[in-house]
Coordinates of N, CA and C in Angstrom, one line a residue:
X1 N 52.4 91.2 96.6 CA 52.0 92.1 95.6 C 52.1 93.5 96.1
X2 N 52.9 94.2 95.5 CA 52.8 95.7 95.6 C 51.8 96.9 95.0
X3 N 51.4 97.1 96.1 CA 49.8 98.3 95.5 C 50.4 99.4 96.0
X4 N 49.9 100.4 95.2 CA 50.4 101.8 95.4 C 49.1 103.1 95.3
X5 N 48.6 102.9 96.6 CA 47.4 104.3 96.2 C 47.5 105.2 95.5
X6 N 47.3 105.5 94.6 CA 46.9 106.4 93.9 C 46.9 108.1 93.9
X7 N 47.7 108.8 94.1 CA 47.5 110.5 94.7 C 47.1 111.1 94.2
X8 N 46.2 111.9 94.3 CA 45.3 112.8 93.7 C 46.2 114.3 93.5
X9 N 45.5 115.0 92.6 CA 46.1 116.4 92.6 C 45.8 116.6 93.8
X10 N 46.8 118.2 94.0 CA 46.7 119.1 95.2 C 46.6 120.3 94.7
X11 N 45.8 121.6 95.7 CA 46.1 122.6 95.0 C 45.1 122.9 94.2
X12 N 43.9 122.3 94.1 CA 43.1 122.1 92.8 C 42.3 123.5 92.7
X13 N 42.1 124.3 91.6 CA 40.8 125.3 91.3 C 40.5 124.9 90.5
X14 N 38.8 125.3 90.6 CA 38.0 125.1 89.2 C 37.1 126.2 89.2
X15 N 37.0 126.9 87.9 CA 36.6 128.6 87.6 C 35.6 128.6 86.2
X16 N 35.0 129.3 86.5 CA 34.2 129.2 85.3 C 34.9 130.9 84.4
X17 N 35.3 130.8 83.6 CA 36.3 131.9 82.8 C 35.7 132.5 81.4
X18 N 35.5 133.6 81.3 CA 34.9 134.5 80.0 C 35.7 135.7 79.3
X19 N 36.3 135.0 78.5 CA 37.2 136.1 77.7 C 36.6 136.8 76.3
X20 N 37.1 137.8 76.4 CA 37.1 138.6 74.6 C 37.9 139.5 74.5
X21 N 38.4 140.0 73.1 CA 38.9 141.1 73.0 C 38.5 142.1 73.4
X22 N 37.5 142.7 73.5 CA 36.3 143.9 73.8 C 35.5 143.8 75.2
X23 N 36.1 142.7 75.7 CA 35.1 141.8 77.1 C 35.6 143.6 77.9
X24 N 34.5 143.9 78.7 CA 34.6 145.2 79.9 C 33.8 144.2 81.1
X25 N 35.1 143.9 81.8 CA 34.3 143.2 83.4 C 33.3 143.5 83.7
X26 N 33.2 145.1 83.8 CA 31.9 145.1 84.6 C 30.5 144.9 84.0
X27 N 30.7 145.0 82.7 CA 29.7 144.7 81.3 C 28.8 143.3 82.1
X28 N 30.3 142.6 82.1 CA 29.6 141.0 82.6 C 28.9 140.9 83.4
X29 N 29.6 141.6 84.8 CA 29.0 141.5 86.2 C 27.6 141.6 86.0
X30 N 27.7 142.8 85.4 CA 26.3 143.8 85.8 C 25.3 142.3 84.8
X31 N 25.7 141.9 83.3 CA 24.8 141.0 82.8 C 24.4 139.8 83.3
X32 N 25.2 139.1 84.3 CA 25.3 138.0 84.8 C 24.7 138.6 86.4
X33 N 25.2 139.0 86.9 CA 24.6 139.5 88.1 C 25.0 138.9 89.0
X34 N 26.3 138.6 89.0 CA 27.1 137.9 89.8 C 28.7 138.6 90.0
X35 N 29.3 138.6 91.1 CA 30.4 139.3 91.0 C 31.6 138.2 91.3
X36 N 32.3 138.7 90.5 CA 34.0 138.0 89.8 C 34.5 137.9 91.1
X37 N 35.9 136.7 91.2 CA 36.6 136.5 91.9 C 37.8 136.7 91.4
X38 N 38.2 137.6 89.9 CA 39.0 138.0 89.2 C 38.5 138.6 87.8
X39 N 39.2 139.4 87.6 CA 38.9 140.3 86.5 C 40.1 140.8 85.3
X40 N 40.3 141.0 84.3 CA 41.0 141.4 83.8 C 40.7 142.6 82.6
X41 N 40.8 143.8 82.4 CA 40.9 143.9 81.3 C 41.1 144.2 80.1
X42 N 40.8 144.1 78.8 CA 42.0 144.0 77.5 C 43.2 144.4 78.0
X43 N 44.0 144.5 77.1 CA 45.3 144.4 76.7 C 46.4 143.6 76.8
X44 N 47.6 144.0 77.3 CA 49.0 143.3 77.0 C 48.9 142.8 78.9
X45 N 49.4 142.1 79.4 CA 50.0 141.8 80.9 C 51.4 141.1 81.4
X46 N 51.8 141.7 82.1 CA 52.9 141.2 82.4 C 52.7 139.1 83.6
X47 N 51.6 139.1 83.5 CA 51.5 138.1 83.8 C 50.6 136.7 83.3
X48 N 50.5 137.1 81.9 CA 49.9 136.2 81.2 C 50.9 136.5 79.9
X49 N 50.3 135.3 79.0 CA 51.2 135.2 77.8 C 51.5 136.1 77.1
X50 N 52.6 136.1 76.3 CA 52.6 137.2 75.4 C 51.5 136.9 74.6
X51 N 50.9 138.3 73.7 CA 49.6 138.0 72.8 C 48.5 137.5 73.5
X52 N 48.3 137.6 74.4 CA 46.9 137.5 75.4 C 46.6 138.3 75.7
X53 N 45.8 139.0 74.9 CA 45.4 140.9 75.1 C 44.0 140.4 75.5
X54 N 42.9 139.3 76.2 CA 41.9 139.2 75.9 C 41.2 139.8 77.5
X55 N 40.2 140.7 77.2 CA 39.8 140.5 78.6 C 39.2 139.4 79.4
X56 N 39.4 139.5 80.6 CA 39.0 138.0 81.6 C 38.2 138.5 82.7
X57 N 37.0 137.7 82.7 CA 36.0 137.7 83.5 C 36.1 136.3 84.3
X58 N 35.9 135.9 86.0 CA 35.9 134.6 86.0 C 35.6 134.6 87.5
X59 N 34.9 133.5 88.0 CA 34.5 133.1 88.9 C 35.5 131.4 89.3
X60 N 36.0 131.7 90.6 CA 37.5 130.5 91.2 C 37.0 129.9 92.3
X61 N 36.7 128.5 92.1 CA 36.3 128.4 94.1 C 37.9 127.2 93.9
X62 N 38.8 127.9 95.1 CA 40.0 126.7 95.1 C 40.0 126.4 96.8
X63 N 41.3 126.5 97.2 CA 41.3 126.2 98.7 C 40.9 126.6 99.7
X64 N 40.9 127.9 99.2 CA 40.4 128.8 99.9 C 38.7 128.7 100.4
X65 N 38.2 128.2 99.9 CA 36.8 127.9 100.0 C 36.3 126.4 100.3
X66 N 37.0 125.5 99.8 CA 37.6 124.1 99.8 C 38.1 123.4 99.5
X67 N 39.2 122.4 100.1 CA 40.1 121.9 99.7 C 39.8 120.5 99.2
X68 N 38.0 120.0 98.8 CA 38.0 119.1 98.3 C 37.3 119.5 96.6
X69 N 38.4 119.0 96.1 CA 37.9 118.9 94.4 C 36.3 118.8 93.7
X70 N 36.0 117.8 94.3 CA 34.7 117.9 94.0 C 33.9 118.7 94.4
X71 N 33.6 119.2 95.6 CA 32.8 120.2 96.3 C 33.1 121.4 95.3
X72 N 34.5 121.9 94.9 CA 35.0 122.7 94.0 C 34.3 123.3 92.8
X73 N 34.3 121.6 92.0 CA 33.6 121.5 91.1 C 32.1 121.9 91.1
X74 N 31.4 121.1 91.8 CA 29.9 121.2 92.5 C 29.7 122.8 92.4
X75 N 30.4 123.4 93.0 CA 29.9 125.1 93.1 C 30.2 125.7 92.0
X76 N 31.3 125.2 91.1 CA 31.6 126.2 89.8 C 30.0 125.7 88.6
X77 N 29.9 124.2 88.8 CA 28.6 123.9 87.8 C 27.6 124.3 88.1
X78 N 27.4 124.5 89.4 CA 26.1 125.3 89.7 C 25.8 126.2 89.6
X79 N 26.7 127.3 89.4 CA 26.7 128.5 89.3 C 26.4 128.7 87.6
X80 N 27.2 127.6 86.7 CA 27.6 128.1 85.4 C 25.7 127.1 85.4
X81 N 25.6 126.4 85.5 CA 23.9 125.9 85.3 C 22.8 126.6 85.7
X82 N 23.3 127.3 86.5 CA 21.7 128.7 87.0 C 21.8 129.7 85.9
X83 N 23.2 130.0 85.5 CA 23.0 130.9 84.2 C 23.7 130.3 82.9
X84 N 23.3 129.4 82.8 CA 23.4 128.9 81.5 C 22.7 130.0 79.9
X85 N 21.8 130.6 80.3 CA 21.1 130.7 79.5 C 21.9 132.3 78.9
X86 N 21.8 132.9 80.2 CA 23.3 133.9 79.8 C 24.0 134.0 79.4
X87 N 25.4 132.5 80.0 CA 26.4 132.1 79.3 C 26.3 132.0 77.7
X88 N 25.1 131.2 77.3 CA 25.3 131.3 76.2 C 25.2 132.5 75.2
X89 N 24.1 133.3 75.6 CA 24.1 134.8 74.9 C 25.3 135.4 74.5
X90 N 26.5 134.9 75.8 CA 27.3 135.6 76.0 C 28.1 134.8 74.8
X91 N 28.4 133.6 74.7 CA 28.9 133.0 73.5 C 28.4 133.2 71.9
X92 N 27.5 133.7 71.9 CA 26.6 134.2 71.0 C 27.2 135.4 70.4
X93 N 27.4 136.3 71.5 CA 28.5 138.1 71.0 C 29.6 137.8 70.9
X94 N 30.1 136.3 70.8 CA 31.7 136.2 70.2 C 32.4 136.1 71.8
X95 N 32.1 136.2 72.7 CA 32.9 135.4 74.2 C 33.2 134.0 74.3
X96 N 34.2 133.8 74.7 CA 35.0 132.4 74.8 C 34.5 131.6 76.6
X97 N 33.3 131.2 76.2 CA 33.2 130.4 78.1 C 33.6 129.2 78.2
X98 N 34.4 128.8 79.3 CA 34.8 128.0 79.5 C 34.8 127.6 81.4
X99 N 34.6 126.2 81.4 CA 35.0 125.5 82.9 C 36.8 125.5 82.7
X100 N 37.4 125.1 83.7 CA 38.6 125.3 84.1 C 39.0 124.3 85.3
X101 N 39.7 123.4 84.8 CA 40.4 123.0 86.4 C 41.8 122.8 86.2
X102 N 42.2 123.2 87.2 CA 43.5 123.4 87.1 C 44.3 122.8 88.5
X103 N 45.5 122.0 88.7 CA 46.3 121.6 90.0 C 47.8 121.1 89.7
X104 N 47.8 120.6 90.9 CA 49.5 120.2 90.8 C 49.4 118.6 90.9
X105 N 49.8 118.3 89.8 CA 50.1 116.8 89.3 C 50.7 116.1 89.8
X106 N 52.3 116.5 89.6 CA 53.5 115.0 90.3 C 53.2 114.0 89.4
X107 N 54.3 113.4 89.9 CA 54.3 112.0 89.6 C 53.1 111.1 89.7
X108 N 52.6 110.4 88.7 CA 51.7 109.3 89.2 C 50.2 109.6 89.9
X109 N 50.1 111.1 89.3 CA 48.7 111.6 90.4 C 47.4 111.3 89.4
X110 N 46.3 111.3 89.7 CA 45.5 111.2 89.2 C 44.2 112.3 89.3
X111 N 43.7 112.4 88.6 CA 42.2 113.6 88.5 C 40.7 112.1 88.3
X112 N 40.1 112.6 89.1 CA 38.7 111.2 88.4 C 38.0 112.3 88.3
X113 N 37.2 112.1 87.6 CA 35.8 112.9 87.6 C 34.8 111.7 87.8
X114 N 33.9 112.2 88.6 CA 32.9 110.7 88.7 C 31.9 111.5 87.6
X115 N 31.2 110.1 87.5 CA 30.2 109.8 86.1 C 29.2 111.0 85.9
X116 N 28.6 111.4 86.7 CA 27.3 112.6 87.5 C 28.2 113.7 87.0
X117 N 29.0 114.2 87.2 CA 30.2 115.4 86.7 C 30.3 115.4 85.9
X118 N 31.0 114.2 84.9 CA 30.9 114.5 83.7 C 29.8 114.6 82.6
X119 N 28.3 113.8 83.1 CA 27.5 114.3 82.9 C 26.8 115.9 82.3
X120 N 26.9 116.3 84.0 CA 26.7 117.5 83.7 C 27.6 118.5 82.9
X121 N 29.2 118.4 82.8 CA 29.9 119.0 82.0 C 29.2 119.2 80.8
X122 N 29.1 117.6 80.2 CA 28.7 117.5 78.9 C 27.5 118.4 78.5
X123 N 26.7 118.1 79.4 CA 25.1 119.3 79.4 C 24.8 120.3 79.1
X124 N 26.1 121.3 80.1 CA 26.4 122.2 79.9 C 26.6 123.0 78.1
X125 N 27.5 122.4 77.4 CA 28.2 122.5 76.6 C 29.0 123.4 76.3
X126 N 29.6 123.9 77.2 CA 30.7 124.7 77.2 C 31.8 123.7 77.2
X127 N 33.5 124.1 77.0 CA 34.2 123.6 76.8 C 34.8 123.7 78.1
X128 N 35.4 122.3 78.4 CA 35.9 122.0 79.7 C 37.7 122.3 79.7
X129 N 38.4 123.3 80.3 CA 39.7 122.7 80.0 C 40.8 122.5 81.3
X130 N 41.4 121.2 81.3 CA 42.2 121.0 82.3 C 43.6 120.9 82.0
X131 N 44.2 121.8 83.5 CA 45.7 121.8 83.1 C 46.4 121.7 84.9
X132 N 47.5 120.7 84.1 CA 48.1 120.4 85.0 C 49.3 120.8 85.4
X133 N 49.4 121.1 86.4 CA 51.4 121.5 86.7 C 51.9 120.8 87.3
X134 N 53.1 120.2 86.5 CA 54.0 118.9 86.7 C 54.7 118.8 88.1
X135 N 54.9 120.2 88.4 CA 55.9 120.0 89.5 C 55.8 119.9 90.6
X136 N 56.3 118.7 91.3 CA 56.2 118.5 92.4 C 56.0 119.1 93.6
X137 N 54.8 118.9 94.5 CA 54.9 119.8 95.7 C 54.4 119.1 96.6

């Protein structure tokens, strides 16, 4: 019988991300009382989509911090669950919040979320979104 482990993404971040048309980073900072690991804001960019004028507020823990996925995760929920209550105000004045994970796929890779994770995602109720990049590395 031929078994073939399974490979996980590589590469992995997971961010907790707050956009608007009108979003001023530092609006957020100063509201949340936490400081960005990126910032963006309004208008056009030569490195995002065309028609993405939105400003971007966002907190990234990826390799740099650690290269295991979970622990990743762990620090981005914790952060978005101590100010939950914020977050939502902040969804309330028309801001888009969202969790974020993002890595490099390949062939045949797989993402798990264990059960306790997606729990809490759900709790949260912010929208969760994941994207993957096909190309091999």
């Amino acid at each position: 019988m031929n078994v073939t482990k399974k490979r996980q993404w590589v590469l992995t971040d997971v961010s907790l991300d707050i956009a608007g048309g009108d979003l001023q980073p530092e609006e957020i900072t100063s509201f949340l009382g936490i400081e960005p690991t990126g910032v963006r804001n309004p208008g056009p960019s030569k490195w995002h989509r065309p028609g993405d004028v939105d400003g971007l507020w966002g907190i990234t823990c990826n390799e740099h911090i650690t290269r295991d996925f979970h622990e990743q995760l762990d620090n981005i929920l914790s952060i978005v669950e101590s100010k939950r209550t914020e977050l939502t105000v902040l969804t309330e004045r028309g801001y888009e919040v969202v969790v974020s994970i993002y890595g490099f796929a390949g062939n045949d890779c797989t993402l798990a979320l264990q059960p306790e994770e997606v729990k809490r995602i759900a709790l949260l109720g912010f929208p969760l979104r994941v994207a993957a990049n096909m190309n091999e590395r």
